[in-house]
Amino acid sequence: MRYLRELVDGQRPVEKRENSFLLKSEESGTPTDFGSAGGALGAHGKAQAAGVRAGCRVNLLALGDVGGTVLLGLRLLGADVIGSIGIYDLNEKLLSRYEREINQIAFPDGRTLPQVKILEEEQLFDCEMFIFCASKGVPQVGKTGEAEDVRMVQLKANSRLVRHYASMAAEHSFKGIFAVVSDPVDLLCKAALSEGLSELQVQGYGLGVMNGRARYFAERHQEFAGYLKEGRAFGPHGEDLVIANSIENYDDELSRRLTELTVRSNLDTREDGFKPYIAPAISSGAISLTETLRGNWNYSSVYFGKGNSGAFLGCRNRRLQGSGEGDVEAAFAADNTVIEVENLPLPESLYERIKNAYDNLKEIRG
């Protein structure tokens, strides 16, 4: 059997645990023990948002189709962990519209929801999590061929954008999470990392929807039903995605067919004449982002390399606080955080699929 940990650069500080490993910075403290009786786990094994995890400041860049939908999801799903959501876009009327409409979403009992506020560009990094939803290169529906990966069309233009804002973050001595939602997620994360942010700061959010799409087919086709309890998703959001029908009872042929259906679903929506942004914005975006803030397991991309050698790989992971002391800003600082990555025994054929995806990601330059 093989393990995901084998892909991590040997120069990275890594701590082995049972069925997981910790990605650490040189400054990371001893992480909160989420498994102890008195630790941060609730009755169902989910990290609690109480204490320093509550009241996070989240700032979101760009209110296009994806950004606007992410904002809606954060307002509805993040009340226990998000205190405010700052928004910034070049279109001032769009900012006014979203500030007004999203803040008018309310429950009959008047329960508290995160307040949305308009930011100036220089305020973008006054937060614990910055969410990059900007995009310049979204192809029009029907303008790309069936075999062409739409995300790769976006790489060149979006790479320049993400580098600009990552550089701004570094100049502002930003210590929080730099979350990339725009496509191609994994490659844009690498571009952001090159501008001076730390290896634990940058995280990519594209794999959640691939898990959601795999579950969609598993719920409708009995042959894939095992995925619902035993399956996993790995790799990039797009080409080279790896869906495993089951970790314990892996079937390579079945897994490849489920992978093909999962990848194809995105193209099917485009062929129907629609941009497939709703499920990605909620599954990869709002749900995965709020689960990250809670310290819960989620599907997202983390950096397995060291320096410029390596790539971001989508996998199941969660963030642990390096120490139990400090305010909310300190709790999410990169030098006070470790990332726990699931590390289950993998059949050789599954490991080779994941390794191939990772090796391909390392070869692409944004």
CSV table of C-alpha atoms in Angstrom, one decimal:
chain,number,residue,atom,x,y,z
A,1,MET,CA,0.0,0.0,0.0
A,2,ARG,CA,1.1,3.6,-0.7
A,3,TYR,CA,0.4,6.9,1.1
A,4,LEU,CA,-0.4,10.4,0.0
A,5,ARG,CA,2.4,11.6,2.3
A,6,GLU,CA,5.0,10.2,-0.1
A,7,LEU,CA,4.2,13.0,-2.5
A,8,VAL,CA,5.2,15.7,0.0
A,9,ASP,CA,8.7,17.4,-0.6
A,10,GLY,CA,11.2,15.9,1.8
A,11,GLN,CA,12.3,19.3,3.0
A,12,ARG,CA,8.8,20.2,4.4
A,13,PRO,CA,8.3,19.9,8.1
A,14,VAL,CA,5.8,17.0,8.4
A,15,GLU,CA,4.4,15.2,11.5
A,16,LYS,CA,3.0,11.7,11.1
A,17,ARG,CA,-0.3,10.8,12.8
A,18,GLU,CA,-2.6,7.8,12.6
A,19,ASN,CA,-4.3,8.0,9.2
A,20,SER,CA,-3.1,11.6,8.6
A,21,PHE,CA,-0.1,13.9,8.6
A,22,LEU,CA,0.5,17.5,9.5
A,23,LEU,CA,1.9,20.1,7.2
A,24,LYS,CA,3.7,22.6,9.3
A,25,SER,CA,5.7,25.8,9.0
A,26,GLU,CA,9.0,26.2,10.8
A,27,GLU,CA,7.2,28.5,13.3
A,28,SER,CA,4.1,26.3,13.9
A,29,GLY,CA,3.4,25.5,17.5
A,30,THR,CA,2.0,22.3,18.9
A,31,PRO,CA,-1.4,22.0,17.3
A,32,THR,CA,-4.6,21.8,19.3
A,33,ASP,CA,-5.4,18.1,19.9
A,34,PHE,CA,-8.8,17.8,18.1
A,35,GLY,CA,-9.0,14.1,19.2
A,36,SER,CA,-8.8,14.5,23.0
A,37,ALA,CA,-11.8,14.4,25.2
A,38,GLY,CA,-11.3,18.0,26.2
A,39,GLY,CA,-10.3,19.2,22.8
A,40,ALA,CA,-12.1,21.2,20.2
A,41,LEU,CA,-14.3,18.4,18.8
A,42,GLY,CA,-18.0,18.2,19.2
A,43,ALA,CA,-20.1,15.1,19.7
A,44,HIS,CA,-19.9,14.3,16.0
A,45,GLY,CA,-16.2,14.9,15.5
A,46,LYS,CA,-16.6,18.5,14.1
A,47,ALA,CA,-14.5,21.4,15.3
A,48,GLN,CA,-16.4,24.0,17.3
A,49,ALA,CA,-16.6,27.6,16.1
A,50,ALA,CA,-16.7,28.9,19.7
A,51,GLY,CA,-13.9,31.0,21.2
A,52,VAL,CA,-11.3,32.4,18.9
A,53,ARG,CA,-12.8,30.8,15.8
A,54,ALA,CA,-16.0,32.9,16.0
A,55,GLY,CA,-16.3,36.3,14.5
A,56,CYS,CA,-13.8,35.9,11.6
A,57,ARG,CA,-13.5,38.8,9.1
A,58,VAL,CA,-13.8,37.5,5.6
A,59,ASN,CA,-13.1,39.7,2.6
A,60,LEU,CA,-14.1,38.8,-1.0
A,61,LEU,CA,-12.8,40.1,-4.2
A,62,ALA,CA,-15.0,40.3,-7.3
A,63,LEU,CA,-18.8,39.9,-7.6
A,64,GLY,CA,-19.2,38.0,-10.8
A,65,ASP,CA,-21.4,34.9,-11.1
A,66,VAL,CA,-19.1,32.9,-8.8
A,67,GLY,CA,-18.3,35.7,-6.4
A,68,GLY,CA,-21.9,36.8,-5.9
A,69,THR,CA,-23.0,33.2,-5.3
A,70,VAL,CA,-20.1,32.6,-2.9
A,71,LEU,CA,-21.2,35.7,-1.0
A,72,LEU,CA,-24.8,34.4,-0.8
A,73,GLY,CA,-23.6,31.1,0.6
A,74,LEU,CA,-21.3,32.7,3.2
A,75,ARG,CA,-24.2,34.9,4.5
A,76,LEU,CA,-26.5,31.9,4.9
A,77,LEU,CA,-24.0,29.3,6.1
A,78,GLY,CA,-21.3,31.2,8.1
A,79,ALA,CA,-23.1,32.9,11.0
A,80,ASP,CA,-21.4,30.7,13.6
A,81,VAL,CA,-17.9,31.5,12.4
A,82,ILE,CA,-18.0,34.7,10.3
A,83,GLY,CA,-18.5,38.1,11.9
A,84,SER,CA,-18.4,40.3,8.7
A,85,ILE,CA,-17.9,39.9,5.0
A,86,GLY,CA,-16.2,42.7,3.2
A,87,ILE,CA,-16.7,43.0,-0.6
A,88,TYR,CA,-14.7,44.8,-3.3
A,89,ASP,CA,-15.3,45.1,-7.0
A,90,LEU,CA,-14.4,47.6,-9.7
A,91,ASN,CA,-18.1,48.0,-10.5
A,92,GLU,CA,-19.5,50.4,-7.8
A,93,LYS,CA,-23.1,49.8,-8.7
A,94,LEU,CA,-22.6,46.0,-8.4
A,95,LEU,CA,-21.1,46.7,-4.9
A,96,SER,CA,-24.2,48.7,-3.9
A,97,ARG,CA,-26.5,46.1,-5.2
A,98,TYR,CA,-24.9,43.2,-3.3
A,99,GLU,CA,-24.5,45.2,-0.1
A,100,ARG,CA,-28.2,46.1,-0.2
A,101,GLU,CA,-29.6,42.7,-1.4
A,102,ILE,CA,-27.5,40.3,0.7
A,103,ASN,CA,-28.0,42.3,3.9
A,104,GLN,CA,-31.8,42.1,3.2
A,105,ILE,CA,-31.7,38.3,3.5
A,106,ALA,CA,-33.1,37.5,6.9
A,107,PHE,CA,-34.8,34.8,8.9
A,108,PRO,CA,-38.2,35.4,10.5
A,109,ASP,CA,-36.7,35.2,14.0
A,110,GLY,CA,-34.1,37.9,13.3
A,111,ARG,CA,-31.1,35.6,14.0
A,112,THR,CA,-27.7,37.2,13.4
A,113,LEU,CA,-26.1,36.8,10.0
A,114,PRO,CA,-22.7,38.1,8.9
A,115,GLN,CA,-23.0,41.7,7.9
A,116,VAL,CA,-21.8,42.6,4.4
A,117,LYS,CA,-19.9,45.8,4.0
A,118,ILE,CA,-18.3,47.6,1.0
A,119,LEU,CA,-14.5,47.9,1.2
A,120,GLU,CA,-11.9,50.1,-0.4
A,121,GLU,CA,-9.2,48.1,-2.2
A,122,GLU,CA,-6.6,48.9,0.4
A,123,GLN,CA,-8.8,47.3,3.1
A,124,LEU,CA,-8.9,43.9,1.4
A,125,PHE,CA,-6.3,42.3,3.6
A,126,ASP,CA,-7.7,43.5,7.0
A,127,CYS,CA,-9.2,40.1,7.6
A,128,GLU,CA,-8.6,36.5,8.6
A,129,MET,CA,-9.6,35.1,5.2
A,130,PHE,CA,-9.2,36.7,1.8
A,131,ILE,CA,-11.3,35.1,-1.0
A,132,PHE,CA,-10.1,35.6,-4.6
A,133,CYS,CA,-13.0,35.3,-7.1
A,134,ALA,CA,-11.7,37.6,-9.8
A,135,SER,CA,-11.5,36.3,-13.3
A,136,LYS,CA,-10.7,37.9,-16.7
A,137,GLY,CA,-10.7,34.8,-19.0
A,138,VAL,CA,-14.1,33.1,-18.7
A,139,PRO,CA,-14.9,31.8,-22.2
A,140,GLN,CA,-18.4,32.4,-23.4
A,141,VAL,CA,-20.7,29.5,-23.5
A,142,GLY,CA,-20.3,27.7,-26.8
A,143,LYS,CA,-17.0,29.3,-27.7
A,144,THR,CA,-14.7,26.4,-26.6
A,145,GLY,CA,-14.5,22.9,-28.0
A,146,GLU,CA,-15.8,19.9,-26.1
A,147,ALA,CA,-12.3,18.5,-25.7
A,148,GLU,CA,-10.8,21.8,-24.5
A,149,ASP,CA,-10.4,22.3,-20.7
A,150,VAL,CA,-12.0,25.7,-20.1
A,151,ARG,CA,-9.9,26.2,-17.0
A,152,MET,CA,-6.7,26.3,-19.0
A,153,VAL,CA,-8.1,29.0,-21.2
A,154,GLN,CA,-8.4,31.1,-18.0
A,155,LEU,CA,-4.9,30.5,-16.7
A,156,LYS,CA,-2.9,33.3,-18.4
A,157,ALA,CA,-5.2,36.2,-17.7
A,158,ASN,CA,-6.1,35.0,-14.2
A,159,SER,CA,-2.5,34.3,-13.3
A,160,ARG,CA,-1.7,38.0,-13.7
A,161,LEU,CA,-4.6,39.0,-11.5
A,162,VAL,CA,-3.8,36.6,-8.7
A,163,ARG,CA,-0.1,37.6,-8.7
A,164,HIS,CA,-1.2,41.2,-8.3
A,165,TYR,CA,-3.3,40.6,-5.3
A,166,ALA,CA,-0.9,38.1,-3.7
A,167,SER,CA,1.8,40.7,-4.0
A,168,MET,CA,-0.5,43.3,-2.4
A,169,ALA,CA,-1.1,40.8,0.4
A,170,ALA,CA,2.6,40.3,1.0
A,171,GLU,CA,3.2,44.0,1.0
A,172,HIS,CA,0.4,44.4,3.7
A,173,SER,CA,2.1,41.7,5.8
A,174,PHE,CA,-1.1,39.7,5.5
A,175,LYS,CA,-1.0,36.6,7.8
A,176,GLY,CA,-4.4,35.1,7.2
A,177,ILE,CA,-5.7,32.6,4.6
A,178,PHE,CA,-5.4,33.5,0.9
A,179,ALA,CA,-8.2,31.4,-0.6
A,180,VAL,CA,-8.4,31.0,-4.3
A,181,VAL,CA,-11.7,30.1,-5.9
A,182,SER,CA,-11.1,31.3,-9.5
A,183,ASP,CA,-10.1,28.7,-12.1
A,184,PRO,CA,-7.7,27.1,-12.6
A,185,VAL,CA,-7.5,26.8,-8.8
A,186,ASP,CA,-4.4,24.7,-8.2
A,187,LEU,CA,-2.3,26.6,-10.8
A,188,LEU,CA,-3.4,30.0,-9.5
A,189,CYS,CA,-2.5,29.0,-6.0
A,190,LYS,CA,1.1,28.3,-7.2
A,191,ALA,CA,1.2,31.7,-8.9
A,192,ALA,CA,0.0,33.4,-5.7
A,193,LEU,CA,2.6,31.5,-3.7
A,194,SER,CA,5.4,32.9,-5.9
A,195,GLU,CA,4.6,36.4,-4.7
A,196,GLY,CA,5.9,36.0,-1.2
A,197,LEU,CA,3.1,34.3,0.7
A,198,SER,CA,3.8,31.3,2.9
A,199,GLU,CA,3.2,27.7,2.0
A,200,LEU,CA,0.4,27.4,4.6
A,201,GLN,CA,-1.4,30.6,3.7
A,202,VAL,CA,-2.5,29.8,0.2
A,203,GLN,CA,-5.3,27.3,-0.2
A,204,GLY,CA,-7.4,26.4,-3.3
A,205,TYR,CA,-11.1,25.7,-3.5
A,206,GLY,CA,-12.2,23.7,-6.5
A,207,LEU,CA,-12.4,20.1,-5.4
A,208,GLY,CA,-15.5,20.3,-3.3
A,209,VAL,CA,-17.8,20.4,-6.3
A,210,MET,CA,-16.0,17.4,-7.9
A,211,ASN,CA,-16.9,15.4,-4.8
A,212,GLY,CA,-20.4,16.8,-5.1
A,213,ARG,CA,-20.7,15.8,-8.7
A,214,ALA,CA,-19.3,12.3,-7.9
A,215,ARG,CA,-21.9,12.0,-5.2
A,216,TYR,CA,-24.6,13.1,-7.6
A,217,PHE,CA,-23.9,10.1,-9.9
A,218,ALA,CA,-23.4,7.7,-7.0
A,219,GLU,CA,-26.9,8.6,-5.7
A,220,ARG,CA,-28.4,7.8,-9.1
A,221,HIS,CA,-26.4,4.7,-10.2
A,222,GLN,CA,-26.2,1.7,-7.9
A,223,GLU,CA,-22.8,0.6,-9.3
A,224,PHE,CA,-21.2,3.8,-7.9
A,225,ALA,CA,-23.1,3.8,-4.6
A,226,GLY,CA,-20.0,2.8,-2.6
A,227,TYR,CA,-18.6,6.3,-3.2
A,228,LEU,CA,-21.2,7.8,-0.8
A,229,LYS,CA,-19.5,6.2,2.2
A,230,GLU,CA,-16.1,5.0,1.1
A,231,GLY,CA,-15.1,7.2,-1.9
A,232,ARG,CA,-12.6,10.1,-2.1
A,233,ALA,CA,-11.7,12.8,-4.6
A,234,PHE,CA,-8.1,13.9,-5.3
A,235,GLY,CA,-6.2,16.2,-7.6
A,236,PRO,CA,-7.1,19.2,-9.7
A,237,HIS,CA,-10.5,20.7,-10.5
A,238,GLY,CA,-10.6,19.5,-14.1
A,239,GLU,CA,-8.3,17.4,-16.2
A,240,ASP,CA,-6.4,14.8,-14.2
A,241,LEU,CA,-9.1,14.7,-11.5
A,242,VAL,CA,-9.0,11.4,-9.5
A,243,ILE,CA,-12.2,9.9,-8.2
A,244,ALA,CA,-11.9,6.7,-6.2
A,245,ASN,CA,-15.1,4.7,-5.9
A,246,SER,CA,-13.8,3.4,-2.5
A,247,ILE,CA,-10.5,3.5,-0.6
A,248,GLU,CA,-11.1,0.1,1.0
A,249,ASN,CA,-12.5,-1.7,-2.0
A,250,TYR,CA,-11.0,0.2,-4.9
A,251,ASP,CA,-12.1,-0.7,-8.4
A,252,ASP,CA,-9.9,1.1,-11.0
A,253,GLU,CA,-12.3,0.6,-13.9
A,254,LEU,CA,-15.3,1.7,-12.0
A,255,SER,CA,-13.4,4.7,-10.5
A,256,ARG,CA,-12.3,5.8,-13.9
A,257,ARG,CA,-15.9,5.7,-15.3
A,258,LEU,CA,-17.1,7.7,-12.3
A,259,THR,CA,-14.3,10.2,-12.8
A,260,GLU,CA,-15.3,10.6,-16.5
A,261,LEU,CA,-18.9,11.3,-15.5
A,262,THR,CA,-17.8,13.8,-12.9
A,263,VAL,CA,-15.5,15.7,-15.3
A,264,ARG,CA,-18.0,15.5,-18.1
A,265,SER,CA,-20.8,17.1,-16.0
A,266,ASN,CA,-19.2,20.5,-16.2
A,267,LEU,CA,-19.2,20.3,-20.0
A,268,ASP,CA,-22.8,19.0,-20.2
A,269,THR,CA,-24.0,22.1,-18.4
A,270,ARG,CA,-22.1,24.3,-20.9
A,271,GLU,CA,-23.5,22.4,-23.8
A,272,ASP,CA,-27.0,23.1,-22.5
A,273,GLY,CA,-26.1,26.8,-22.8
A,274,PHE,CA,-25.3,27.7,-19.2
A,275,LYS,CA,-22.2,28.6,-17.2
A,276,PRO,CA,-21.8,25.9,-14.5
A,277,TYR,CA,-21.0,28.2,-11.6
A,278,ILE,CA,-23.7,27.5,-9.0
A,279,ALA,CA,-22.5,24.2,-7.6
A,280,PRO,CA,-18.8,25.2,-7.7
A,281,ALA,CA,-19.6,28.5,-5.9
A,282,ILE,CA,-21.5,26.7,-3.1
A,283,SER,CA,-19.7,23.3,-2.8
A,284,SER,CA,-16.2,24.3,-3.5
A,285,GLY,CA,-16.7,27.9,-2.3
A,286,ALA,CA,-19.1,28.7,0.5
A,287,ILE,CA,-19.3,25.2,2.1
A,288,SER,CA,-15.6,24.4,1.9
A,289,LEU,CA,-14.6,27.9,3.0
A,290,THR,CA,-16.8,27.9,6.1
A,291,GLU,CA,-15.7,24.3,7.0
A,292,THR,CA,-12.1,25.5,6.7
A,293,LEU,CA,-12.8,28.3,9.2
A,294,ARG,CA,-14.4,25.9,11.6
A,295,GLY,CA,-11.5,23.5,11.5
A,296,ASN,CA,-13.6,20.8,9.9
A,297,TRP,CA,-12.5,18.3,7.2
A,298,ASN,CA,-13.1,19.7,3.7
A,299,TYR,CA,-11.9,19.2,0.1
A,300,SER,CA,-9.4,21.8,-0.9
A,301,SER,CA,-5.9,22.2,-2.4
A,302,VAL,CA,-2.8,22.5,-0.2
A,303,TYR,CA,0.8,22.8,-1.1
A,304,PHE,CA,2.9,19.6,-1.0
A,305,GLY,CA,6.1,21.3,-2.3
A,306,LYS,CA,8.9,23.4,-0.8
A,307,GLY,CA,9.7,26.8,-2.3
A,308,ASN,CA,9.0,26.7,-6.0
A,309,SER,CA,9.4,22.9,-6.2
A,310,GLY,CA,6.0,21.3,-6.1
A,311,ALA,CA,2.4,21.9,-6.6
A,312,PHE,CA,-1.0,22.3,-4.9
A,313,LEU,CA,-3.0,19.1,-4.7
A,314,GLY,CA,-6.7,18.8,-3.9
A,315,CYS,CA,-7.3,16.4,-1.0
A,316,ARG,CA,-9.3,16.0,2.2
A,317,ASN,CA,-7.8,18.2,4.9
A,318,ARG,CA,-8.5,20.6,7.8
A,319,ARG,CA,-6.7,23.4,9.5
A,320,LEU,CA,-5.7,23.1,13.2
A,321,GLN,CA,-4.8,26.0,15.4
A,322,GLY,CA,-1.2,26.0,16.4
A,323,SER,CA,-2.0,27.0,20.0
A,324,GLY,CA,-5.1,27.6,22.0
A,325,GLU,CA,-4.2,31.2,22.9
A,326,GLY,CA,-4.7,34.5,21.3
A,327,ASP,CA,-7.5,36.4,19.4
A,328,VAL,CA,-9.2,35.4,16.2
A,329,GLU,CA,-6.5,37.1,14.1
A,330,ALA,CA,-3.7,35.1,15.8
A,331,ALA,CA,-5.7,31.9,15.4
A,332,PHE,CA,-5.6,32.1,11.6
A,333,ALA,CA,-2.1,33.4,11.2
A,334,ALA,CA,0.0,31.1,9.0
A,335,ASP,CA,2.7,30.9,11.6
A,336,ASN,CA,0.2,29.6,14.2
A,337,THR,CA,-1.5,27.0,11.9
A,338,VAL,CA,-0.9,23.5,10.7
A,339,ILE,CA,-2.8,21.6,8.0
A,340,GLU,CA,-3.9,18.1,8.7
A,341,VAL,CA,-4.1,15.9,5.6
A,342,GLU,CA,-5.9,12.6,5.4
A,343,ASN,CA,-3.4,9.8,4.8
A,344,LEU,CA,-5.2,6.5,4.3
A,345,PRO,CA,-3.5,3.4,2.8
A,346,LEU,CA,-3.9,3.6,-1.0
A,347,PRO,CA,-3.8,0.7,-3.5
A,348,GLU,CA,-0.9,1.1,-5.9
A,349,SER,CA,-3.1,1.8,-8.9
A,350,LEU,CA,-4.9,4.6,-7.1
A,351,TYR,CA,-1.7,6.1,-5.8
A,352,GLU,CA,-0.2,6.1,-9.3
A,353,ARG,CA,-3.3,8.0,-10.6
A,354,ILE,CA,-2.8,10.6,-7.9
A,355,LYS,CA,0.9,10.8,-8.5
A,356,ASN,CA,0.4,11.3,-12.2
A,357,ALA,CA,-2.0,14.2,-11.5
A,358,TYR,CA,0.5,15.8,-9.1
A,359,ASP,CA,3.4,15.4,-11.5
A,360,ASN,CA,1.4,17.0,-14.3
A,361,LEU,CA,0.5,19.9,-12.0
A,362,LYS,CA,4.2,20.4,-11.2
A,363,GLU,CA,5.0,20.7,-14.9
A,364,ILE,CA,2.6,23.5,-15.7
A,365,ARG,CA,3.7,27.1,-15.2
A,366,GLY,CA,1.1,29.9,-14.7
